Amino acid sequence: MISLNNKHILLGVSGSIAAYKSAELVRCFKGAGAEVRVVLTKGGAEFVTPLTFQALSGNPVSTELLDTEAEAAMGHIELARWADAVIVAPASANVIARLAQGRADDLLSALCLATAAPIAIAPAMNQHMWANAATRENLRQLSTRGIVQFGPGDGDQACGDVGPGRMLEAGQLARLTAAIFDTGSLAGCTVLITAGPTQEAIDPVRYLSNRSSGKMGYAIAQAAVEAGAKVTLVSGPTALRAPPRVERIDVRSAQHMRDAVMQHIADSDIFIGAAAVADYRPVHIAGQKIKKTEDMLTLELQRNPDILADVAALKNGPFTVGFAAETENLEQHARGKLQRKKLDMIAANWVGENTAFERDDNALLVITANDKQQLATTSKSVLGRQLIELISKHYHGGA
Ligand code: C5P
């Protein structure tokens, strides 16, 4: 059975008779566990109405680029960030030409430019249009830009011709979509990841903590599993569910987290420290709830162990990736940490009001000794996959 569990699939439907099969495709995506949003081009809407896709997807259907109401609800940039994958099915000869040109004058083409998510097209057209040199050239260009092609199939065409240009069936397209996520780039690797905040007890009911939601670390865990790794996630307290096939170990304090990490580190090929570990903890944990008798209360704090630095210092330790959350001088601080903690890679992000913590999207600057990559703002799930691909490249010595 294919799984698209919790994936956000953005389905672009353009003007081809095969658009009727896209209704079934929405059902296949939903049946595999995905959330689906549909964008219809003008041509697509001539074949199947928005109402059909709205009823099947359970979400409003977007058709216009410059529509104030639609932009206020979920505009083209938000849709582009929301998507884990964009599937254009059917992809008419016209839409393929528009994507090849990098047009942005309708909603579907604009969001294909704006998204960081993988894009796949399922061509559907008459066999002569398919064979035309212009279409061949457009497809070649799209392929060099990493746009994946599903099909087309061969056989009877709506126009009476027989030949290549039939859109693949919904079940086949859903299977190929699921395969986008299963990259296999970390097959056979064991990955240990920390995520979420830590809680440092003050008394039996209070603690020191931070605003980390754990979403970034959980997204990385999901991406690592999909890349074929065996994944253990050491998680501070979060409201999140562990992704399927991930072994989760729940911890509370930095010291608990360190113990759990050290227990598993010998078996790990890669360590990713995405947790927001508290740097300090109270020296004394009060046995009873502290009463509000004084006007001023002083808490004495002591340094917590630095889990990441300890892992990076291990002899024959794993490939070690740290995070840097900064409010100023992002690159400079990140480089400093990369060197000081002797990491293999650091992923730096801005934090503060309206950035990183608690949000569903983020941007990362990923630095190694000899490489620097800016991963632009997108959903944490897409970002998690991009980071895992970078890690896999460096781990396997390809960068
Ligand atoms: O030095 P700083 O705490 O800013 O470094 C952040 C990175 O170090 C993050 O990857 C975080 O998970 C890790 N860290 C840690 N143990 C600590 C503090 C931070 O593993 N006590």
Tab-separated table of C-alpha atoms and ligand atoms in Angstrom:
chain	number	residue	atom	x	y	z
A	1	MET	CA	0.000	0.000	0.000
A	2	ILE	CA	1.355	3.444	-0.846
A	3	SER	CA	1.674	6.039	1.880
A	4	LEU	CA	1.506	9.801	1.595
A	5	ASN	CA	0.749	10.191	5.256
A	6	ASN	CA	0.462	13.868	6.287
A	7	LYS	CA	1.926	15.011	2.987
A	8	HIS	CA	0.635	18.242	1.470
A	9	ILE	CA	0.038	17.592	-2.218
A	10	LEU	CA	-0.705	20.515	-4.473
A	11	LEU	CA	-2.377	19.216	-7.632
A	12	GLY	CA	-2.293	21.502	-10.671
A	13	VAL	CA	-4.917	20.643	-13.257
A	14	SER	CA	-4.530	22.131	-16.728
A	15	GLY	CA	-6.651	22.027	-19.868
A	16	SER	CA	-6.750	18.536	-21.265
A	17	ILE	CA	-9.507	15.962	-21.562
A	18	ALA	CA	-7.455	13.844	-19.137
A	19	ALA	CA	-8.541	16.317	-16.401
A	20	TYR	CA	-11.427	13.962	-15.635
A	21	LYS	CA	-8.874	11.431	-14.347
A	22	SER	CA	-7.525	14.030	-11.902
A	23	ALA	CA	-10.714	13.760	-9.870
A	24	GLU	CA	-9.821	10.113	-9.217
A	25	LEU	CA	-6.232	11.166	-8.510
A	26	VAL	CA	-7.425	13.428	-5.661
A	27	ARG	CA	-9.153	10.394	-4.158
A	28	CYS	CA	-6.004	8.282	-4.478
A	29	PHE	CA	-3.887	10.966	-2.779
A	30	LYS	CA	-6.428	11.325	0.033
A	31	GLY	CA	-6.724	7.565	0.401
A	32	ALA	CA	-2.939	7.392	0.880
A	33	GLY	CA	-3.179	9.896	3.742
A	34	ALA	CA	-2.316	13.163	1.969
A	35	GLU	CA	-3.953	16.541	2.326
A	36	VAL	CA	-4.741	17.857	-1.145
A	37	ARG	CA	-5.236	21.349	-2.561
A	38	VAL	CA	-6.125	21.816	-6.205
A	39	VAL	CA	-5.135	24.682	-8.488
A	40	LEU	CA	-7.092	24.803	-11.737
A	41	THR	CA	-5.868	26.693	-14.795
A	42	LYS	CA	-8.447	28.440	-16.996
A	43	GLY	CA	-8.209	25.532	-19.434
A	44	GLY	CA	-8.559	22.978	-16.649
A	45	ALA	CA	-11.746	24.656	-15.423
A	46	GLU	CA	-13.264	24.188	-18.925
A	47	PHE	CA	-13.098	20.414	-18.435
A	48	VAL	CA	-13.880	19.893	-14.742
A	49	THR	CA	-15.488	22.423	-12.392
A	50	PRO	CA	-13.853	23.731	-9.214
A	51	LEU	CA	-16.793	22.301	-7.268
A	52	THR	CA	-15.805	18.728	-8.187
A	53	PHE	CA	-12.280	19.212	-6.828
A	54	GLN	CA	-13.503	21.134	-3.791
A	55	ALA	CA	-15.872	18.306	-2.861
A	56	LEU	CA	-13.225	15.615	-3.359
A	57	SER	CA	-10.298	17.423	-1.725
A	58	GLY	CA	-12.284	18.990	1.119
A	59	ASN	CA	-10.400	22.249	0.464
A	60	PRO	CA	-11.205	25.416	-1.481
A	61	VAL	CA	-9.963	25.301	-5.071
A	62	SER	CA	-7.723	28.111	-6.302
A	63	THR	CA	-8.003	29.424	-9.837
A	64	GLU	CA	-6.891	33.067	-9.937
A	65	LEU	CA	-3.536	34.707	-9.338
A	66	LEU	CA	-4.759	38.242	-8.774
A	67	ASP	CA	-7.880	37.606	-6.722
A	68	THR	CA	-7.941	39.673	-3.539
A	69	GLU	CA	-10.171	37.250	-1.644
A	70	ALA	CA	-8.165	34.153	-2.575
A	71	GLU	CA	-4.851	35.888	-1.860
A	72	ALA	CA	-6.153	36.907	1.553
A	73	ALA	CA	-7.093	33.270	2.333
A	74	MET	CA	-4.064	31.397	0.961
A	75	GLY	CA	-2.068	33.345	-1.622
A	76	HIS	CA	0.286	31.931	-4.227
A	77	ILE	CA	3.369	32.200	-2.008
A	78	GLU	CA	1.625	30.518	0.901
A	79	LEU	CA	0.388	27.731	-1.374
A	80	ALA	CA	3.924	27.341	-2.742
A	81	ARG	CA	5.262	26.990	0.804
A	82	TRP	CA	2.429	24.749	1.942
A	83	ALA	CA	3.172	22.091	-0.688
A	84	ASP	CA	5.404	19.092	-0.007
A	85	ALA	CA	5.128	18.295	-3.713
A	86	VAL	CA	3.471	19.955	-6.716
A	87	ILE	CA	1.974	17.497	-9.204
A	88	VAL	CA	0.733	18.950	-12.485
A	89	ALA	CA	-1.684	16.353	-13.867
A	90	PRO	CA	-2.676	16.645	-16.581
A	91	ALA	CA	0.170	18.799	-17.875
A	92	SER	CA	-0.951	20.110	-21.284
A	93	ALA	CA	1.553	21.084	-23.994
A	94	ASN	CA	0.682	24.680	-23.137
A	95	VAL	CA	1.443	24.375	-19.414
A	96	ILE	CA	4.707	22.556	-20.192
A	97	ALA	CA	5.734	25.423	-22.499
A	98	ARG	CA	4.778	27.981	-19.856
A	99	LEU	CA	6.786	26.202	-17.153
A	100	ALA	CA	9.760	25.908	-19.504
A	101	GLN	CA	9.618	29.675	-20.085
A	102	GLY	CA	9.353	30.405	-16.376
A	103	ARG	CA	6.088	32.333	-16.859
A	104	ALA	CA	4.295	33.693	-13.811
A	105	ASP	CA	1.123	35.144	-15.263
A	106	ASP	CA	-1.313	32.624	-13.875
A	107	LEU	CA	-1.590	30.966	-10.479
A	108	LEU	CA	-0.175	27.537	-11.371
A	109	SER	CA	2.887	28.830	-13.243
A	110	ALA	CA	3.591	31.456	-10.565
A	111	LEU	CA	3.514	28.966	-7.728
A	112	CYS	CA	5.681	26.501	-9.652
A	113	LEU	CA	8.284	29.286	-9.756
A	114	ALA	CA	7.792	30.121	-6.107
A	115	THR	CA	7.899	26.648	-4.580
A	116	ALA	CA	10.924	24.885	-3.144
A	117	ALA	CA	9.009	21.588	-3.211
A	118	PRO	CA	9.666	18.968	-5.887
A	119	ILE	CA	7.526	19.384	-9.021
A	120	ALA	CA	6.312	16.546	-11.227
A	121	ILE	CA	4.365	16.779	-14.461
A	122	ALA	CA	2.092	14.147	-15.980
A	123	PRO	CA	1.915	15.090	-19.663
A	124	ALA	CA	-1.326	14.581	-21.569
A	125	MET	CA	-1.698	15.553	-25.208
A	126	ASN	CA	-2.158	14.381	-28.780
A	127	GLN	CA	0.726	12.255	-30.053
A	128	HIS	CA	1.811	14.837	-32.661
A	129	MET	CA	1.932	17.586	-30.033
A	130	TRP	CA	3.960	15.220	-27.864
A	131	ALA	CA	6.402	14.469	-30.684
A	132	ASN	CA	6.750	18.109	-31.753
A	133	ALA	CA	10.289	19.500	-31.475
A	134	ALA	CA	9.044	22.442	-29.388
A	135	THR	CA	7.519	20.124	-26.773
A	136	ARG	CA	10.643	17.916	-26.759
A	137	GLU	CA	12.835	20.970	-26.165
A	138	ASN	CA	10.550	22.272	-23.387
A	139	LEU	CA	10.607	18.886	-21.644
A	140	ARG	CA	14.381	18.691	-21.910
A	141	GLN	CA	14.664	22.083	-20.226
A	142	LEU	CA	12.276	21.111	-17.454
A	143	SER	CA	14.228	17.929	-16.814
A	144	THR	CA	17.528	19.841	-16.496
A	145	ARG	CA	15.815	21.958	-13.838
A	146	GLY	CA	14.918	18.847	-11.857
A	147	ILE	CA	11.233	18.721	-12.783
A	148	VAL	CA	10.210	15.088	-12.808
A	149	GLN	CA	8.134	13.576	-15.612
A	150	PHE	CA	5.471	10.929	-14.962
A	151	GLY	CA	4.613	9.121	-18.223
A	152	PRO	CA	2.918	9.625	-20.558
A	153	GLY	CA	1.430	6.289	-21.536
A	154	ASP	CA	0.837	4.996	-25.021
A	155	GLY	CA	-2.465	3.961	-26.610
A	156	ASP	CA	-5.885	5.190	-27.771
A	157	GLN	CA	-6.265	8.945	-27.580
A	158	ALA	CA	-9.431	10.988	-27.130
A	159	CYS	CA	-8.931	12.499	-30.610
A	160	GLY	CA	-8.950	9.042	-32.243
A	161	ASP	CA	-5.156	8.797	-32.688
A	162	VAL	CA	-3.142	5.955	-31.250
A	163	GLY	CA	0.282	6.745	-29.755
A	164	PRO	CA	2.184	8.333	-26.889
A	165	GLY	CA	0.600	11.188	-24.918
A	166	ARG	CA	-1.992	9.534	-22.676
A	167	MET	CA	-1.874	10.663	-19.067
A	168	LEU	CA	-1.003	7.809	-16.713
A	169	GLU	CA	-3.800	6.350	-14.599
A	170	ALA	CA	-4.492	7.823	-11.145
A	171	GLY	CA	-3.121	4.802	-9.246
A	172	GLN	CA	0.168	4.900	-11.166
A	173	LEU	CA	0.510	8.652	-10.573
A	174	ALA	CA	-0.116	8.259	-6.834
A	175	ARG	CA	2.566	5.538	-6.641
A	176	LEU	CA	5.091	7.689	-8.518
A	177	THR	CA	4.261	10.637	-6.238
A	178	ALA	CA	4.964	8.537	-3.131
A	179	ALA	CA	8.296	7.511	-4.675
A	180	ILE	CA	9.397	11.191	-4.795
A	181	PHE	CA	9.687	11.105	-1.031
A	182	ASP	CA	11.423	7.749	-0.723
A	183	THR	CA	14.853	8.827	-1.948
A	184	GLY	CA	16.917	6.003	-0.441
A	185	SER	CA	19.856	8.429	-0.034
A	186	LEU	CA	20.480	7.278	3.558
A	187	ALA	CA	19.652	3.603	3.061
A	188	GLY	CA	21.460	1.475	5.622
A	189	CYS	CA	22.417	4.471	7.825
A	190	THR	CA	21.505	4.920	11.481
A	191	VAL	CA	20.572	8.482	12.407
A	192	LEU	CA	20.143	9.921	15.897
A	193	ILE	CA	18.251	13.210	16.157
A	194	THR	CA	17.406	15.491	19.100
A	195	ALA	CA	14.351	17.749	18.887
A	196	GLY	CA	12.190	20.093	20.914
A	197	PRO	CA	12.914	22.113	24.032
A	198	THR	CA	14.193	20.852	27.357
A	199	GLN	CA	12.539	21.616	30.679
A	200	GLU	CA	14.759	22.381	33.648
A	201	ALA	CA	12.862	21.901	36.903
A	202	ILE	CA	12.699	24.741	39.466
A	203	ASP	CA	10.287	23.020	41.832
A	204	PRO	CA	7.729	20.184	41.445
A	205	VAL	CA	5.425	22.357	39.271
A	206	ARG	CA	7.671	24.907	37.529
A	207	TYR	CA	10.473	24.773	35.007
A	208	LEU	CA	12.684	26.858	32.726
A	209	SER	CA	12.164	26.212	29.025
A	210	ASN	CA	12.016	27.913	25.624
A	211	ARG	CA	9.683	28.356	22.653
A	212	SER	CA	10.942	25.447	20.562
A	213	SER	CA	8.032	23.421	19.122
A	214	GLY	CA	10.156	20.505	17.886
A	215	LYS	CA	8.687	20.848	14.370
A	216	MET	CA	12.065	21.202	12.623
A	217	GLY	CA	13.610	18.146	14.312
A	218	TYR	CA	10.498	16.038	13.689
A	219	ALA	CA	10.475	17.061	10.008
A	220	ILE	CA	14.137	16.041	9.735
A	221	ALA	CA	13.336	12.698	11.383
A	222	GLN	CA	10.552	12.103	8.869
A	223	ALA	CA	12.825	13.012	5.943
A	224	ALA	CA	15.593	10.729	7.251
A	225	VAL	CA	13.184	7.784	7.491
A	226	GLU	CA	11.981	8.445	3.960
A	227	ALA	CA	15.615	8.535	2.836
A	228	GLY	CA	15.881	4.961	4.115
A	229	ALA	CA	17.646	5.544	7.462
A	230	LYS	CA	16.936	3.846	10.773
A	231	VAL	CA	15.998	6.825	12.939
A	232	THR	CA	15.975	7.394	16.685
A	233	LEU	CA	14.486	10.680	17.875
A	234	VAL	CA	15.347	11.902	21.357
A	235	SER	CA	12.604	14.409	22.026
A	236	GLY	CA	11.992	17.007	24.680
A	237	PRO	CA	8.349	17.697	25.609
A	238	THR	CA	6.359	18.598	22.459
A	239	ALA	CA	2.780	18.309	21.266
A	240	LEU	CA	3.871	16.389	18.165
A	241	ARG	CA	3.346	12.783	17.156
A	242	ALA	CA	6.398	10.795	16.155
A	243	PRO	CA	6.535	10.176	12.393
A	244	PRO	CA	5.859	6.545	11.432
A	245	ARG	CA	8.884	4.177	11.644
A	246	VAL	CA	10.775	6.535	13.980
A	247	GLU	CA	11.803	5.269	17.399
A	248	ARG	CA	11.075	8.105	19.840
A	249	ILE	CA	12.649	8.436	23.261
A	250	ASP	CA	10.962	11.038	25.466
A	251	VAL	CA	13.116	13.112	27.784
A	252	ARG	CA	12.571	16.215	29.859
A	253	SER	CA	15.818	17.879	30.950
A	254	ALA	CA	19.131	18.469	29.175
A	255	GLN	CA	20.750	15.869	31.392
A	256	HIS	CA	18.102	13.275	30.460
A	257	MET	CA	18.650	14.177	26.834
A	258	ARG	CA	22.403	13.745	27.146
A	259	ASP	CA	21.983	10.325	28.828
A	260	ALA	CA	19.646	9.110	26.066
A	261	VAL	CA	21.958	10.416	23.327
A	262	MET	CA	25.062	8.835	24.840
A	263	GLN	CA	23.268	5.509	25.179
A	264	HIS	CA	22.598	5.386	21.440
A	265	ILE	CA	25.531	7.257	19.967
A	266	ALA	CA	27.866	4.292	19.452
A	267	ASP	CA	25.429	2.802	16.920
A	268	SER	CA	24.847	6.062	15.036
A	269	ASP	CA	26.377	7.053	11.698
A	270	ILE	CA	24.901	10.556	11.796
A	271	PHE	CA	23.911	12.791	14.738
A	272	ILE	CA	21.660	15.827	14.203
A	273	GLY	CA	21.223	18.116	17.217
A	274	ALA	CA	18.084	20.067	16.383
A	275	ALA	CA	16.886	20.377	19.986
A	276	ALA	CA	16.847	23.747	21.739
A	277	VAL	CA	18.686	22.502	24.784
A	278	ALA	CA	18.599	24.805	27.807
A	279	ASP	CA	22.108	26.112	28.426
A	280	TYR	CA	21.501	26.454	32.189
A	281	ARG	CA	19.520	24.649	34.881
A	282	PRO	CA	18.687	25.648	38.463
A	283	VAL	CA	21.362	24.549	40.928
A	284	HIS	CA	18.724	23.505	43.469
A	285	ILE	CA	15.358	21.967	42.650
A	286	ALA	CA	13.024	22.869	45.504
A	287	GLY	CA	11.368	19.810	47.041
A	288	GLN	CA	8.098	21.681	47.532
A	289	LYS	CA	6.350	24.408	45.508
A	290	ILE	CA	8.148	27.718	46.123
A	291	LYS	CA	5.818	30.144	47.971
A	292	LYS	CA	5.503	33.785	47.004
A	293	THR	CA	6.707	35.252	50.268
A	294	GLU	CA	9.536	37.506	49.011
A	295	ASP	CA	9.402	40.491	46.618
A	296	MET	CA	12.542	39.323	44.843
A	297	LEU	CA	13.499	35.748	44.088
A	298	THR	CA	16.926	34.775	42.800
A	299	LEU	CA	17.482	31.554	40.952
A	300	GLU	CA	21.028	30.286	40.853
A	301	LEU	CA	21.801	28.529	37.561
A	302	GLN	CA	24.554	26.232	36.409
A	303	ARG	CA	25.720	25.255	32.931
A	304	ASN	CA	24.176	22.208	31.326
A	305	PRO	CA	26.321	19.725	29.447
A	306	ASP	CA	26.712	20.659	25.759
A	307	ILE	CA	25.398	17.496	24.134
A	308	LEU	CA	26.400	18.492	20.625
A	309	ALA	CA	29.961	19.413	21.568
A	310	ASP	CA	30.299	16.191	23.571
A	311	VAL	CA	29.154	14.099	20.588
A	312	ALA	CA	31.456	15.962	18.196
A	313	ALA	CA	34.384	15.338	20.568
A	314	LEU	CA	33.920	11.539	20.534
A	315	LYS	CA	36.705	9.476	18.983
A	316	ASN	CA	35.364	7.839	15.810
A	317	GLY	CA	32.098	9.682	16.451
A	318	PRO	CA	29.273	10.094	13.947
A	319	PHE	CA	28.938	12.747	11.236
A	320	THR	CA	27.706	15.575	13.458
A	321	VAL	CA	25.250	18.304	12.488
A	322	GLY	CA	24.386	21.171	14.826
A	323	PHE	CA	21.912	24.006	14.722
A	324	ALA	CA	22.474	27.645	15.482
A	325	ALA	CA	19.538	29.853	16.424
A	326	GLU	CA	20.607	33.466	16.331
A	327	THR	CA	19.084	36.916	16.609
A	328	GLU	CA	22.114	38.695	15.066
A	329	ASN	CA	25.247	38.032	12.953
A	330	LEU	CA	23.882	34.680	11.806
A	331	GLU	CA	26.705	33.462	9.561
A	332	GLN	CA	29.514	34.682	11.802
A	333	HIS	CA	28.052	33.003	14.915
A	334	ALA	CA	27.309	29.816	12.988
A	335	ARG	CA	30.842	29.568	11.607
A	336	GLY	CA	32.203	30.172	15.098
A	337	LYS	CA	30.133	27.280	16.443
A	338	LEU	CA	31.081	24.983	13.570
A	339	GLN	CA	34.752	25.446	14.434
A	340	ARG	CA	34.527	25.688	18.225
A	341	LYS	CA	32.351	22.597	18.605
A	342	LYS	CA	34.228	20.759	15.802
A	343	LEU	CA	31.062	19.968	13.867
A	344	ASP	CA	30.832	18.532	10.364
A	345	MET	CA	27.921	20.805	9.469
A	346	ILE	CA	25.818	23.564	10.998
A	347	ALA	CA	22.320	24.705	10.020
A	348	ALA	CA	21.729	28.282	11.079
A	349	ASN	CA	18.400	30.052	11.396
A	350	TRP	CA	17.156	33.415	12.546
A	351	VAL	CA	15.000	33.316	15.650
A	352	GLY	CA	12.858	35.891	17.361
A	353	GLU	CA	9.408	37.348	16.736
A	354	ASN	CA	7.739	35.654	13.737
A	355	THR	CA	10.692	33.496	12.771
A	356	ALA	CA	11.619	29.840	13.206
A	357	PHE	CA	10.217	28.840	16.612
A	358	GLU	CA	6.656	27.487	16.687
A	359	ARG	CA	6.132	28.221	12.995
A	360	ASP	CA	5.532	25.777	10.142
A	361	ASP	CA	8.068	27.417	7.856
A	362	ASN	CA	11.681	28.390	8.218
A	363	ALA	CA	14.869	29.147	6.238
A	364	LEU	CA	18.331	27.702	6.869
A	365	LEU	CA	21.887	28.668	6.077
A	366	VAL	CA	23.833	25.392	5.959
A	367	ILE	CA	27.598	25.632	6.416
A	368	THR	CA	30.417	23.073	6.326
A	369	ALA	CA	34.176	23.633	6.208
A	370	ASN	CA	34.100	24.038	2.424
A	371	ASP	CA	30.479	24.628	1.450
A	372	LYS	CA	27.691	27.128	2.112
A	373	GLN	CA	24.087	26.678	0.992
A	374	GLN	CA	21.147	28.993	1.605
A	375	LEU	CA	17.872	27.049	1.839
A	376	ALA	CA	15.132	29.629	1.237
A	377	THR	CA	11.983	29.988	3.331
A	378	THR	CA	9.655	27.043	2.887
A	379	SER	CA	7.721	24.551	5.005
A	380	LYS	CA	9.763	22.701	7.605
A	381	SER	CA	8.919	19.392	5.919
A	382	VAL	CA	10.434	20.499	2.587
A	383	LEU	CA	13.366	22.073	4.425
A	384	GLY	CA	13.904	18.834	6.371
A	385	ARG	CA	14.205	16.898	3.105
A	386	GLN	CA	16.582	19.462	1.599
A	387	LEU	CA	18.762	19.285	4.702
A	388	ILE	CA	18.780	15.476	4.670
A	389	GLU	CA	19.857	15.514	1.010
A	390	LEU	CA	22.734	17.897	1.860
A	391	ILE	CA	23.750	15.765	4.836
A	392	SER	CA	23.661	12.622	2.720
A	393	LYS	CA	25.834	14.287	0.030
A	394	HIS	CA	28.469	15.350	2.564
A	395	TYR	CA	28.250	12.122	4.562
A	396	HIS	CA	28.851	10.053	1.454
A	397	GLY	CA	31.739	12.360	0.553
A	398	GLY	CA	30.138	13.826	-2.542
A	399	ALA	CA	30.583	17.471	-1.535
B	1	C5P	O1	26.034	26.862	21.400
B	1	C5P	P1	24.568	26.791	21.159
B	1	C5P	O2	23.791	26.308	22.332
B	1	C5P	O3	23.968	28.025	20.577
B	1	C5P	O4	24.480	25.696	19.979
B	1	C5P	C1	23.285	25.262	19.466
B	1	C5P	C2	23.395	23.833	19.050
B	1	C5P	O5	23.941	23.093	20.140
B	1	C5P	C3	22.081	23.157	18.748
B	1	C5P	O6	22.324	22.187	17.739
B	1	C5P	C4	21.704	22.488	20.054
B	1	C5P	O7	20.901	21.357	19.844
B	1	C5P	C5	23.048	22.123	20.632
B	1	C5P	N1	23.133	22.166	22.072
B	1	C5P	C6	23.354	21.006	22.779
B	1	C5P	N2	23.467	21.020	24.139
B	1	C5P	C7	23.395	22.184	24.806
B	1	C5P	C8	23.180	23.374	24.112
B	1	C5P	C9	23.053	23.332	22.750
B	1	C5P	O8	23.401	19.935	22.156
B	1	C5P	N3	23.494	22.161	26.118
